[in-house]
Coordinates of C-alpha atoms and ligand atoms in Angstrom, one line a residue:
X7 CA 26.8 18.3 2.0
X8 CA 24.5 18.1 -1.3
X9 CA 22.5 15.4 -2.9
X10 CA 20.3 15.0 -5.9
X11 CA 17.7 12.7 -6.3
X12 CA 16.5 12.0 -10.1
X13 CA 12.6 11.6 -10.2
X14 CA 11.1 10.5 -14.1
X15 CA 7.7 9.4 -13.7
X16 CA 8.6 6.2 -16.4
X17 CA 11.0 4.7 -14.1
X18 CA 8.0 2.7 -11.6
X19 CA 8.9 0.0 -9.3
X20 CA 5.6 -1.1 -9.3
X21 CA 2.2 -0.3 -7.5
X22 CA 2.1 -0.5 -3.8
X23 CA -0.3 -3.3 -2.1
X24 CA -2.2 -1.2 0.6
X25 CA -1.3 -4.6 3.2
X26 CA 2.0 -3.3 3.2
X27 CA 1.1 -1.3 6.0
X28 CA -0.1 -4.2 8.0
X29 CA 0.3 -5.0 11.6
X30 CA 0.0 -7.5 14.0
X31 CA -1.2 -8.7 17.7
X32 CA -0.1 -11.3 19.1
X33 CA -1.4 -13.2 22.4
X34 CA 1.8 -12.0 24.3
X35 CA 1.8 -9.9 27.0
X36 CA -0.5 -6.9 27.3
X37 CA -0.8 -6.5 23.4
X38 CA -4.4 -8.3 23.8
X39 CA -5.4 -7.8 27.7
X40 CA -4.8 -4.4 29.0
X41 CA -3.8 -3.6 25.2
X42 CA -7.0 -3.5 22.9
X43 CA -9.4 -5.4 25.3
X44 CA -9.8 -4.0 29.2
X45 CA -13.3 -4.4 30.0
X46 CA -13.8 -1.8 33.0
X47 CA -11.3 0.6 31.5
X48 CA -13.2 3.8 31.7
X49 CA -12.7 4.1 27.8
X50 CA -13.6 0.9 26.8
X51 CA -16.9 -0.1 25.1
X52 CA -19.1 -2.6 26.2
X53 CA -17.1 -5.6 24.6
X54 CA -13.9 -4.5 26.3
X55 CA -12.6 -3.2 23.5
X56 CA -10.4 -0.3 24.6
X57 CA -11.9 3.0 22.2
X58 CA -8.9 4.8 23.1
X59 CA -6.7 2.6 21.2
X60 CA -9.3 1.5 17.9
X61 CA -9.1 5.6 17.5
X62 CA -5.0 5.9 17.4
X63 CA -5.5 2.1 14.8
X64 CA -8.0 4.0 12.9
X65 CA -5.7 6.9 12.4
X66 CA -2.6 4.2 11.8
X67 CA -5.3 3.3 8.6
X68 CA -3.9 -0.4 9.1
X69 CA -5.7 -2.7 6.2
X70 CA -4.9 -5.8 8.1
X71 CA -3.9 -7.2 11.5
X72 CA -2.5 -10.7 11.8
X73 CA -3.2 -13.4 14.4
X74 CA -3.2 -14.7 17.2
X75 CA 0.7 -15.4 17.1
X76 CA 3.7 -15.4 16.4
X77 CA 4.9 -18.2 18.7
X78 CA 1.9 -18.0 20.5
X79 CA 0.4 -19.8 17.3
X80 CA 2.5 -22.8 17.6
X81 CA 0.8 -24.5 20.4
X82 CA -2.2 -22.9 20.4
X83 CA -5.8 -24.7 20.2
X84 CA -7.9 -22.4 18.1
X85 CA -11.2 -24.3 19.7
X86 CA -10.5 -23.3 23.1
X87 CA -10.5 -19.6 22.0
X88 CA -14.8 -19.7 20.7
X89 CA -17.7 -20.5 22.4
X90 CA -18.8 -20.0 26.0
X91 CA -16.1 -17.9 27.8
X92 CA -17.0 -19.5 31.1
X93 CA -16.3 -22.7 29.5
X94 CA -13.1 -21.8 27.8
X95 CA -10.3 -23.5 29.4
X96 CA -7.1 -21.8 31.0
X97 CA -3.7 -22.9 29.5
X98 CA -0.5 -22.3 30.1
X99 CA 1.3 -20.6 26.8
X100 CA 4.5 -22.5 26.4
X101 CA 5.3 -19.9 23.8
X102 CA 6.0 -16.7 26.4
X103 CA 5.6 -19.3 29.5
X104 CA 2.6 -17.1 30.4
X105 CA -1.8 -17.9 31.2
X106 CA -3.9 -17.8 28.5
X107 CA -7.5 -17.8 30.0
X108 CA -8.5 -17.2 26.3
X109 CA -11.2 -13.9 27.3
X110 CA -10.6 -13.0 24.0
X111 CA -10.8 -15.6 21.0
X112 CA -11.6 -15.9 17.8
X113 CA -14.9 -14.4 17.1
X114 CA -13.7 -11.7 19.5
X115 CA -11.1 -10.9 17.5
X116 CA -13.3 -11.0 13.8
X117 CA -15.4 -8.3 15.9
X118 CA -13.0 -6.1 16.9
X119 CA -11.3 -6.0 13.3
X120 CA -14.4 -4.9 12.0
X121 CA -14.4 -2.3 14.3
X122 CA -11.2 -1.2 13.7
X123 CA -12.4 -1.1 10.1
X124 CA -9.0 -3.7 9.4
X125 CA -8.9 -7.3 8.0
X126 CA -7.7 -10.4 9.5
X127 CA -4.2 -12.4 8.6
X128 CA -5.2 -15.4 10.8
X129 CA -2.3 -18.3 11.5
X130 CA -2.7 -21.6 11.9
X131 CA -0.6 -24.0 14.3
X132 CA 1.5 -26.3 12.5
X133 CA 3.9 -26.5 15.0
X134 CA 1.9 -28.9 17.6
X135 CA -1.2 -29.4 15.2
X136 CA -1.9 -30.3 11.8
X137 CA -4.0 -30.6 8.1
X138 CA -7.2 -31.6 10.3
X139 CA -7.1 -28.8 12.9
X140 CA -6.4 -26.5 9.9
X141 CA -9.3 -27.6 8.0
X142 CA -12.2 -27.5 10.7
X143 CA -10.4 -23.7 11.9
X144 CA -11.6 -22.9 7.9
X145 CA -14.4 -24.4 8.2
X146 CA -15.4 -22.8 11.3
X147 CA -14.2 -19.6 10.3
X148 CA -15.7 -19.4 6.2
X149 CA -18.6 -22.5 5.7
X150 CA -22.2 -20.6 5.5
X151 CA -23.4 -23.5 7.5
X152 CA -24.8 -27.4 7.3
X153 CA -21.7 -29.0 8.8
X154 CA -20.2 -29.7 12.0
X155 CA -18.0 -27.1 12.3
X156 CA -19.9 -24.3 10.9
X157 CA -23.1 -24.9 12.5
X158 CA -20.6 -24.9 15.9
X159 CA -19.9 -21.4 14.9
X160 CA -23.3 -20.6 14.6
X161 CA -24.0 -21.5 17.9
X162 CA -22.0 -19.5 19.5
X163 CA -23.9 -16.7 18.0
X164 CA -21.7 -16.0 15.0
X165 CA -24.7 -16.6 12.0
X166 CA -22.5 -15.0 9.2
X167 CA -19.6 -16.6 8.1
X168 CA -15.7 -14.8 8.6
X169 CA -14.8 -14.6 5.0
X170 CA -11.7 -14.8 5.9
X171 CA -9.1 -15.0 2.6
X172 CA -5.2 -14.7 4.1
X173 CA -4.0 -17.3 6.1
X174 CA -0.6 -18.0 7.5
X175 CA 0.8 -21.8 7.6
X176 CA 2.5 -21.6 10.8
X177 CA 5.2 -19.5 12.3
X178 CA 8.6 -19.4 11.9
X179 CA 8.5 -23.2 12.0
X180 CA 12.4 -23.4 11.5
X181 CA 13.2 -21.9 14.9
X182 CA 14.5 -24.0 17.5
X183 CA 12.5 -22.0 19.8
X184 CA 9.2 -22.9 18.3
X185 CA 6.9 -25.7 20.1
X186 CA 7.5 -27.7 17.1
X187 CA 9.8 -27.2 15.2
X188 CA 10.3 -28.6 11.6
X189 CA 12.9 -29.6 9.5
X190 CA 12.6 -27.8 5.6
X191 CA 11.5 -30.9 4.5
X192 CA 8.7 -31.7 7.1
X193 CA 7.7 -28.6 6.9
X194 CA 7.4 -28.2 3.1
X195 CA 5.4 -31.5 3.1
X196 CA 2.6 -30.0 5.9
X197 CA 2.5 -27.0 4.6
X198 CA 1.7 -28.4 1.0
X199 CA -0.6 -30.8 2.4
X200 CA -2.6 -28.0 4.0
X201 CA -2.4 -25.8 1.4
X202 CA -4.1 -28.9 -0.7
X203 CA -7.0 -29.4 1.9
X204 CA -7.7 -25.5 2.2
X205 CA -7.6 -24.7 -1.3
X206 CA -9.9 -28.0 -1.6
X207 CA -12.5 -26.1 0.3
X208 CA -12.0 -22.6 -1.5
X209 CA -9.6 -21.5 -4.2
X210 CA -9.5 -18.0 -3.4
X211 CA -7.9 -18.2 -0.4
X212 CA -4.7 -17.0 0.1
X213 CA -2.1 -19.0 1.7
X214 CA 1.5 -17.9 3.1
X215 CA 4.3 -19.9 3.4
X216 CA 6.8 -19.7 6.4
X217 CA 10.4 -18.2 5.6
X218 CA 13.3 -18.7 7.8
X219 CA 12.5 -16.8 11.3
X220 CA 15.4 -14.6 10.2
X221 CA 18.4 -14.4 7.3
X222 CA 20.5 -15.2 10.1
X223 CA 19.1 -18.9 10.8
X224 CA 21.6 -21.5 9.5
X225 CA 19.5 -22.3 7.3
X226 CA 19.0 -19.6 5.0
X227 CA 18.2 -19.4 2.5
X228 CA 18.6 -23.5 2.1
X229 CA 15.3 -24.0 3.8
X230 CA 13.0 -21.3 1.3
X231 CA 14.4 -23.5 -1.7
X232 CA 13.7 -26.8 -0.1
X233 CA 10.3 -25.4 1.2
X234 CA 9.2 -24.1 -1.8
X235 CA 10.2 -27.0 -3.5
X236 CA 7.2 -28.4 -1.8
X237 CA 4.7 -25.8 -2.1
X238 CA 5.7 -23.7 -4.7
X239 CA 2.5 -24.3 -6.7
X240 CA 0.1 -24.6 -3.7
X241 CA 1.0 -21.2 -1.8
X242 CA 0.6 -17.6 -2.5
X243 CA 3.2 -16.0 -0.5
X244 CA 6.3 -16.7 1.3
X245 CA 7.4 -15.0 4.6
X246 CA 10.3 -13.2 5.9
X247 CA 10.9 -12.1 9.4
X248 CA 13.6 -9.9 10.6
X249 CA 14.1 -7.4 13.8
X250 CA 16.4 -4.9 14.0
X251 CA 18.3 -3.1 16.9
X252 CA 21.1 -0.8 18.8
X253 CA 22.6 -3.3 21.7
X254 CA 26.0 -1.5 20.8
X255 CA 24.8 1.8 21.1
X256 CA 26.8 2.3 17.7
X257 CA 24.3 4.9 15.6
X258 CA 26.2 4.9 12.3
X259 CA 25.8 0.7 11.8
X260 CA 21.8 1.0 13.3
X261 CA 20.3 3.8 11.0
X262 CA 22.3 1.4 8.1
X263 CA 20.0 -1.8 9.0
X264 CA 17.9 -1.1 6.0
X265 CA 20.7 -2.4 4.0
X266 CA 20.3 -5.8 5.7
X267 CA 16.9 -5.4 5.2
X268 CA 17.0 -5.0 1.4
X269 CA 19.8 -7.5 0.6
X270 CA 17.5 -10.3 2.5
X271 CA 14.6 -8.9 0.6
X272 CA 16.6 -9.5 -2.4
X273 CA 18.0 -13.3 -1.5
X274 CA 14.7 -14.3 -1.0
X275 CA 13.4 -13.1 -4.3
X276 CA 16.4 -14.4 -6.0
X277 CA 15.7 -17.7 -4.2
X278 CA 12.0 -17.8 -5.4
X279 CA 13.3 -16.9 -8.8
X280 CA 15.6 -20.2 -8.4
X281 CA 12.8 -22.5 -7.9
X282 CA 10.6 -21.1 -10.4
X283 CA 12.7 -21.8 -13.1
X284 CA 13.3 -24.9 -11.9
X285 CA 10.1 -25.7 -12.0
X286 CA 10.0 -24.3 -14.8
X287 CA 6.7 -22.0 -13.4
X288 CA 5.4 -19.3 -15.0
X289 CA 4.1 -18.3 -11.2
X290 CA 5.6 -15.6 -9.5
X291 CA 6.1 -16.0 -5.9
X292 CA 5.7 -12.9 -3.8
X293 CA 6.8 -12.4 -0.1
X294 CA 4.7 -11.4 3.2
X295 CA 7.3 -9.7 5.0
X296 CA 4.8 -9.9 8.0
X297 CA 7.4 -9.4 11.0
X298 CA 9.4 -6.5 11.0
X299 CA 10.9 -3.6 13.4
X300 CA 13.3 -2.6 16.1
X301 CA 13.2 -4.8 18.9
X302 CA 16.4 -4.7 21.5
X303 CA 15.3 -2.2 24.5
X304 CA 13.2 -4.9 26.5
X305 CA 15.5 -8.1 26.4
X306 CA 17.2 -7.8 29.3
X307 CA 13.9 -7.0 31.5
X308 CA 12.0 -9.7 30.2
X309 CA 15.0 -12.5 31.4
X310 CA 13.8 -11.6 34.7
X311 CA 9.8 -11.4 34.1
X312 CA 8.6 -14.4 36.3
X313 CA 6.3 -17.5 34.0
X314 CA 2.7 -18.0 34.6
X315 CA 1.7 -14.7 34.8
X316 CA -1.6 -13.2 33.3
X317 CA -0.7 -10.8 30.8
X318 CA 2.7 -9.6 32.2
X319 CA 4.9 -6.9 30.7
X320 CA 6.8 -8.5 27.8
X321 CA 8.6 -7.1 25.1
X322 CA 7.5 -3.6 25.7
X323 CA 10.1 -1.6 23.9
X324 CA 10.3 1.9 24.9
X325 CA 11.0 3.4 21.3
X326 CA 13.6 6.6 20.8
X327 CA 13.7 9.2 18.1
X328 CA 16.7 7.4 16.4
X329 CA 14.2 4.1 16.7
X330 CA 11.9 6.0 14.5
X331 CA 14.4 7.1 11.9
X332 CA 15.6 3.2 11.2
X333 CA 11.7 2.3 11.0
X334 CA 11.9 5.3 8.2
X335 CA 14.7 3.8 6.9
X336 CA 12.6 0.4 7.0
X337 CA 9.6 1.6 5.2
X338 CA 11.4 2.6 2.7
X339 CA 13.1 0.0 1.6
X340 CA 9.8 -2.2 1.8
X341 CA 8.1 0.5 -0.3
X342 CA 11.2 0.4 -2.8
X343 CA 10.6 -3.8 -2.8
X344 CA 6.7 -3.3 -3.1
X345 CA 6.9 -5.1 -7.0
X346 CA 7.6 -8.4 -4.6
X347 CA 7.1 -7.5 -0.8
X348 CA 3.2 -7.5 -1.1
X349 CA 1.8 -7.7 2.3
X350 CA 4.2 -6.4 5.4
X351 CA 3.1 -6.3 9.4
X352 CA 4.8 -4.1 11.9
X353 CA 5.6 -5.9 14.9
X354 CA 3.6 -5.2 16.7
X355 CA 0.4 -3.2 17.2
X356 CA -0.2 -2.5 20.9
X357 CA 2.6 -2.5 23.7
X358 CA 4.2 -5.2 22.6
X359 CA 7.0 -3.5 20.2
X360 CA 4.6 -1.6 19.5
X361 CA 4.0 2.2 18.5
X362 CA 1.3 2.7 20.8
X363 CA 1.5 2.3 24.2
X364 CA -1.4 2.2 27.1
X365 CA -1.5 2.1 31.1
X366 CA -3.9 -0.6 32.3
X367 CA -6.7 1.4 33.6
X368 CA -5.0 4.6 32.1
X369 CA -3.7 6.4 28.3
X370 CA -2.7 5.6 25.2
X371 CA 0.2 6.9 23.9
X372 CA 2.0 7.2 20.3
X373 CA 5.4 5.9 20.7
X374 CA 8.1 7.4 18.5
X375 CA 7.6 4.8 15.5
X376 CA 3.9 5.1 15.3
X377 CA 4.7 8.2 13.3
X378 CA 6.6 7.4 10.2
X379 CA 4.5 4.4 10.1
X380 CA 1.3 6.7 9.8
X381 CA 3.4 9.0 7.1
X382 CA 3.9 5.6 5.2
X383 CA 0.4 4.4 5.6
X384 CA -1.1 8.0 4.7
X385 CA 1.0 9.3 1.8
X386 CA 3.0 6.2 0.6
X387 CA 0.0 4.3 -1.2
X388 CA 0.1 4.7 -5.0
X389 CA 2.8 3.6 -7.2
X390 CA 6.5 3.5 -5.9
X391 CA 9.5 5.3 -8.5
X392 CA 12.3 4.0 -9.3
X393 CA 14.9 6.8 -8.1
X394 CA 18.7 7.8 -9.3
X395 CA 20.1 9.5 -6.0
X396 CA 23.6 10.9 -5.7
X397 CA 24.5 10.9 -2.4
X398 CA 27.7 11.4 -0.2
X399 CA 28.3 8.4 1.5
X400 CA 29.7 7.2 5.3
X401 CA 32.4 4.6 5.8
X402 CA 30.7 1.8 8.3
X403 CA 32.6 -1.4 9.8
X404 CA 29.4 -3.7 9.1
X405 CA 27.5 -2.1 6.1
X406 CA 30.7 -0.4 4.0
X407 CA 29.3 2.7 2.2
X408 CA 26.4 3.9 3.2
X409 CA 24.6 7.0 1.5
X410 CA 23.5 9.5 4.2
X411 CA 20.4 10.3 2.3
X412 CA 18.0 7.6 1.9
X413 CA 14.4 7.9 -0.2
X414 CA 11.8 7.0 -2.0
X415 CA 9.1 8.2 -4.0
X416 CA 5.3 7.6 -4.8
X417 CA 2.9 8.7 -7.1
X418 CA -0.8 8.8 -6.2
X419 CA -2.9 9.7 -9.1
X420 CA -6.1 9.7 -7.3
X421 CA -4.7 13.0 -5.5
X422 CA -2.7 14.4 -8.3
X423 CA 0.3 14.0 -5.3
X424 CA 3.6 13.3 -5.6
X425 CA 5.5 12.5 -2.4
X426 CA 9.1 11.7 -1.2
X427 CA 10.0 10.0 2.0
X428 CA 13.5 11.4 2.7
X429 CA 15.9 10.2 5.6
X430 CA 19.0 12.5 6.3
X431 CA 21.1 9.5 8.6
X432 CA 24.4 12.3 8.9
X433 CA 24.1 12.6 12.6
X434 CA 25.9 16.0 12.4
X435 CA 25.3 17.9 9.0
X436 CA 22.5 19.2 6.9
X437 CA 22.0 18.3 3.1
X438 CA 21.0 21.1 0.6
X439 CA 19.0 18.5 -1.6
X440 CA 18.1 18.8 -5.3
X441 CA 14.7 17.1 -6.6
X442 CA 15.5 17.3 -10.5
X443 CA 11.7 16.1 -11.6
X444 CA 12.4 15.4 -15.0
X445 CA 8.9 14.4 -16.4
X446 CA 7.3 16.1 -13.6
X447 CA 6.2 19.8 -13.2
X448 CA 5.3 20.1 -9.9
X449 CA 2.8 22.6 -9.4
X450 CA 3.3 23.7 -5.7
X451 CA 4.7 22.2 -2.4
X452 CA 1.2 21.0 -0.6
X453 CA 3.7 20.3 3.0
X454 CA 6.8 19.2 4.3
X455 CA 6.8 17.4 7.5
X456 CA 9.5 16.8 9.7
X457 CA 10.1 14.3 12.9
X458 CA 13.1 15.3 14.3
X459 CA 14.6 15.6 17.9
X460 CA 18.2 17.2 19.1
X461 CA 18.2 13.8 21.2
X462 CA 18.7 10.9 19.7
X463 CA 17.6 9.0 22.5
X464 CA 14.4 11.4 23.2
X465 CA 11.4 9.1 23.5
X466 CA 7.4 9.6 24.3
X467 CA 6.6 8.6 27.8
X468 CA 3.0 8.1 29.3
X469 CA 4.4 11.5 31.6
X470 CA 5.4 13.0 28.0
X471 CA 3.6 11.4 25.4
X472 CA 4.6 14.6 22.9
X473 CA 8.1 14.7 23.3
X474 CA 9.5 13.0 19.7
X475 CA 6.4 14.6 17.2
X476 CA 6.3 15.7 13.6
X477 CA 5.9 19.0 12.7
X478 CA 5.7 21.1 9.6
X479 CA 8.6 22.4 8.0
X480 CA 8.1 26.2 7.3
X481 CA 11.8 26.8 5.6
X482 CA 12.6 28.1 2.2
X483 CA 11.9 25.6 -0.7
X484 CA 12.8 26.8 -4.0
X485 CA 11.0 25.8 -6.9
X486 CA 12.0 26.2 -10.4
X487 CA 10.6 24.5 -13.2
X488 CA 11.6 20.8 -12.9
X489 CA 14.0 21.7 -10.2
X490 CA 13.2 21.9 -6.0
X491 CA 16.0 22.9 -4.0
X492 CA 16.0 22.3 -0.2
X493 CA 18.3 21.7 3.3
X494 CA 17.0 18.3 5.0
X495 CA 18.4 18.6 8.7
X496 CA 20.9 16.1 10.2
X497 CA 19.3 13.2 11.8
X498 CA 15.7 13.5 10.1
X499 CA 12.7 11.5 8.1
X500 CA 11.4 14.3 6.0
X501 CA 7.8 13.8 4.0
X502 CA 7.5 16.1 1.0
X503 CA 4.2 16.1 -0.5
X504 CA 4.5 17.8 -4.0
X505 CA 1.2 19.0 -5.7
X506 CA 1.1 17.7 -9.8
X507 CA -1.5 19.7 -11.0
Ligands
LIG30 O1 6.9 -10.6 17.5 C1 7.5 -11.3 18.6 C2 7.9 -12.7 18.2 O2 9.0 -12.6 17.3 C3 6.9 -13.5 17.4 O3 6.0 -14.2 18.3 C4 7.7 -14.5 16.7 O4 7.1 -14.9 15.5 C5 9.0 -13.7 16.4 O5 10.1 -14.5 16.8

């Protein structure tokens, strides 16, 4: 088969916001205990933060890390999770139906990010709670001090205030499964009610709106119009959730999920772009797609994980090579969205679909996804292309045609680099591809890295952590002027990193 992809350096998308390679813990399972906090684990520091795992986050490079939930968020009492930790009370999470002896809080959290070197995307509940416990959690979190609730942070040892500027209003507060649940309406009212009290208290902050939980709700994309109808001028951001996965075991319609991805990308912008003119706003609303990746492997195992548990083993998704290709396909099509699709989290960060894995008491691991994620992260900051490929295409039941190869392209001027992100999804067949760099004369190929397995189902294991891993690809590339000619394999994600001058 042969492709062509048409690169002209005038054609840009738009510059890529570094928080689109965000992530996200959650209090769920063992993404917090066992996950980045063990105190006693032989790698762990003296805060029980687990070193092991800040080193494989430091490598990730991920610019921010939302919290504490997810579901979790929606009943959750932010106070019982600061001060004392013999005095912090025990609950039972109605979110995961799990105990929450709340070890790790707030401030614990603020520390570790700045460990981590990341930056925090904290959530509020407005699923139980409301505009008051919103307020004081700000307050708590950003006052200097001289007022109930920042002199309460001082006390518990925390002199400086968070600074913390990105806030989510809730989760997913159209899911039936949420601890309170909203209609559009109610929710658009709270949500612009909060927005109003925390940009009362400081302007700067940046506030995101909640999407529907997916664009398979009911309700979408109804409940983003009647939302933002609300909030449109009091919000930043809106969000967009969406998981993707192989219950089928049906290849061809999984590595094609990124065209769900985009079209809901797409129906969301077009209905921002709906309320703004009929607001007739001059604002442009941009989206936090701050949920996203394959989640199917654990479902059936976690039916059967008994409630009030401590930290039990939930959602912990065993990721395969063709896993990794779809999150390639993924992080592309965010990157090709990046003029709109601002900030994005990988869900999640640490065993909970996650791409790093750890043993209580025992490794860390890099699960297959962790590594296009860190090609993305690495190479894809910079400004995104707008790209012409001709492709041969594949017939599929859900998706129609579907072009085998899949890219995009970003320019980073700081390192004089161009570099593609190329996904081959023919299962069978190589592609001899042509880069026709119009504007561009490339002046050599700095690498060309590869993750590909002969197994689709291949997957890294704490007995074989280094069974799905990139490498470097040492076969001919031919380049001639404006021209590259290569052969992507079948069944790869493919990072070429061109050198400009
Ligand atoms: O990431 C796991 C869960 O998925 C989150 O808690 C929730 O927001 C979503 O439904």
């Amino acid at each position: 088969m042969k492709a062509t992809i048409f690169i002209d350096k005038h054609f840009v998308i738009g510059d890529v916001d570094k928080r689109l390679f965000g992530s996200f813990i959650e209090h769920l399972g063992r993404a917090i205990y066992t996950g980045i906090y063990e105190p006693g684990h032989p790698l762990a520091d003296k805060r029980g933060f687990r070193l092991d795992v800040i080193d494989l986050i430091r490598e990730l490079d991920v610019p921010t890390v939302r919290y504490p939930g997810g579901n979790y968020v929606s009943s959750f009492n932010w106070e019982d999770s600061v001060g004392p930790v013999e005095l912090r009370p025990k609950r039972l999470d109605l979110a995961w139906r799990s105990v929450e002896p709340n070890l790790f809080g707030l401030n614990e959290f603020m520390e570790w990010t700045k460990t981590v070197g990341t930056e925090p995307m904290m959530a509020i509940n407005l699923g139980t709670r409301g505009v008051e416990e919103a307020r004081n959690l700000v307050e708590y979190c950003n006052h200097p001090g001289g007022s109930y609730w920042s002199d309460l942070r001082k006390s518990h040892g925390v002199a400086e205030p968070h600074g913390i500027k990105l806030w989510c209003l809730g989760n997913e507060m159209d899911g039936p499964w949420e601890v309170g649940q909203k209609t559009a309406d109610e929710y658009g009212r709270i949500a612009y009610e909060t927005a109003k009290a925390l940009k009362l208290f400081d302007p700067s902050i940046q506030l995101i709106a909640c999407g529907s939980s997916n664009n398979h709700m009911p309700t979408f994309p109804d409940w983003e119009r009647t939302v933002l109808e609300h909030c449109y001028d009091s919000v930043d951001y809106l969000s967009l959730h969406s998981y993707y996965g192989n219950p089928d075991n049906d290849l061809p319609t999984f590595l094609a999920s990124s065209i769900e991805m985009d079209s809901f990308i797409k129906s969301v912008v077009s209905t921002c772009d709906f309320v703004k003119a009929k607001k007739r706003s001059s604002k442009i609303m941009y989206l936090s797609f701050d949920e996203w990746n394959v989640w199917f492997h654990s479902r059936a195992a976690d039916e059967k994980v008994q409630p009030w548990q401590f930290a039990p083993s939930l959602l912990e998704d065993i990721y395969t090579f063709e896993d990794a290709l779809v999150v390639g396909t993924l992080l592309i099509t965010l990157l090709r969205n990046s003029n709109r699709v601002k900030i994005a989290c990988l869900a999640q960060l640490v065993n909970v679909i996650a791409p790093i894995m750890t043993v209580k008491n025992g490794p860390a691991w890099r699960q297959t996804i962790y590594y296009p994620f860190l090609h993305a992260s690495k190479y894809g900051r910079g400004t995104v292309l707008e790209l012409k490929v001709e492709s041969p295409w594949y017939d599929n039941r859900q998706y129609g045609d579907v072009p085998f190869i899949e890219a995009t392209a970003v320019e980073n001027r700081e390192r004089g680099e161009l570099t593609l992100f190329v996904v081959n999804r023919s299962t069978g067949e190589a592609v001899d591809l042509e880069l026709n760099l119009q504007s561009y004369s490339p002046h050599h190929l700095v690498e060309w890295i590869e993750l590909h397995h002969e197994n689709p189902k291949a997957s890294n294991t704490k007995k074989n952590p280094e069974t799905v891993v990139p490498h470097k690809v040492n076969k001919n590339v031919v380049i001639d002027g404006r021209s590259i000619q290569l052969q992507l394999g079948p069944l790869s994600w493919n990072v070429i990193r061109l050198a400009l001058t």
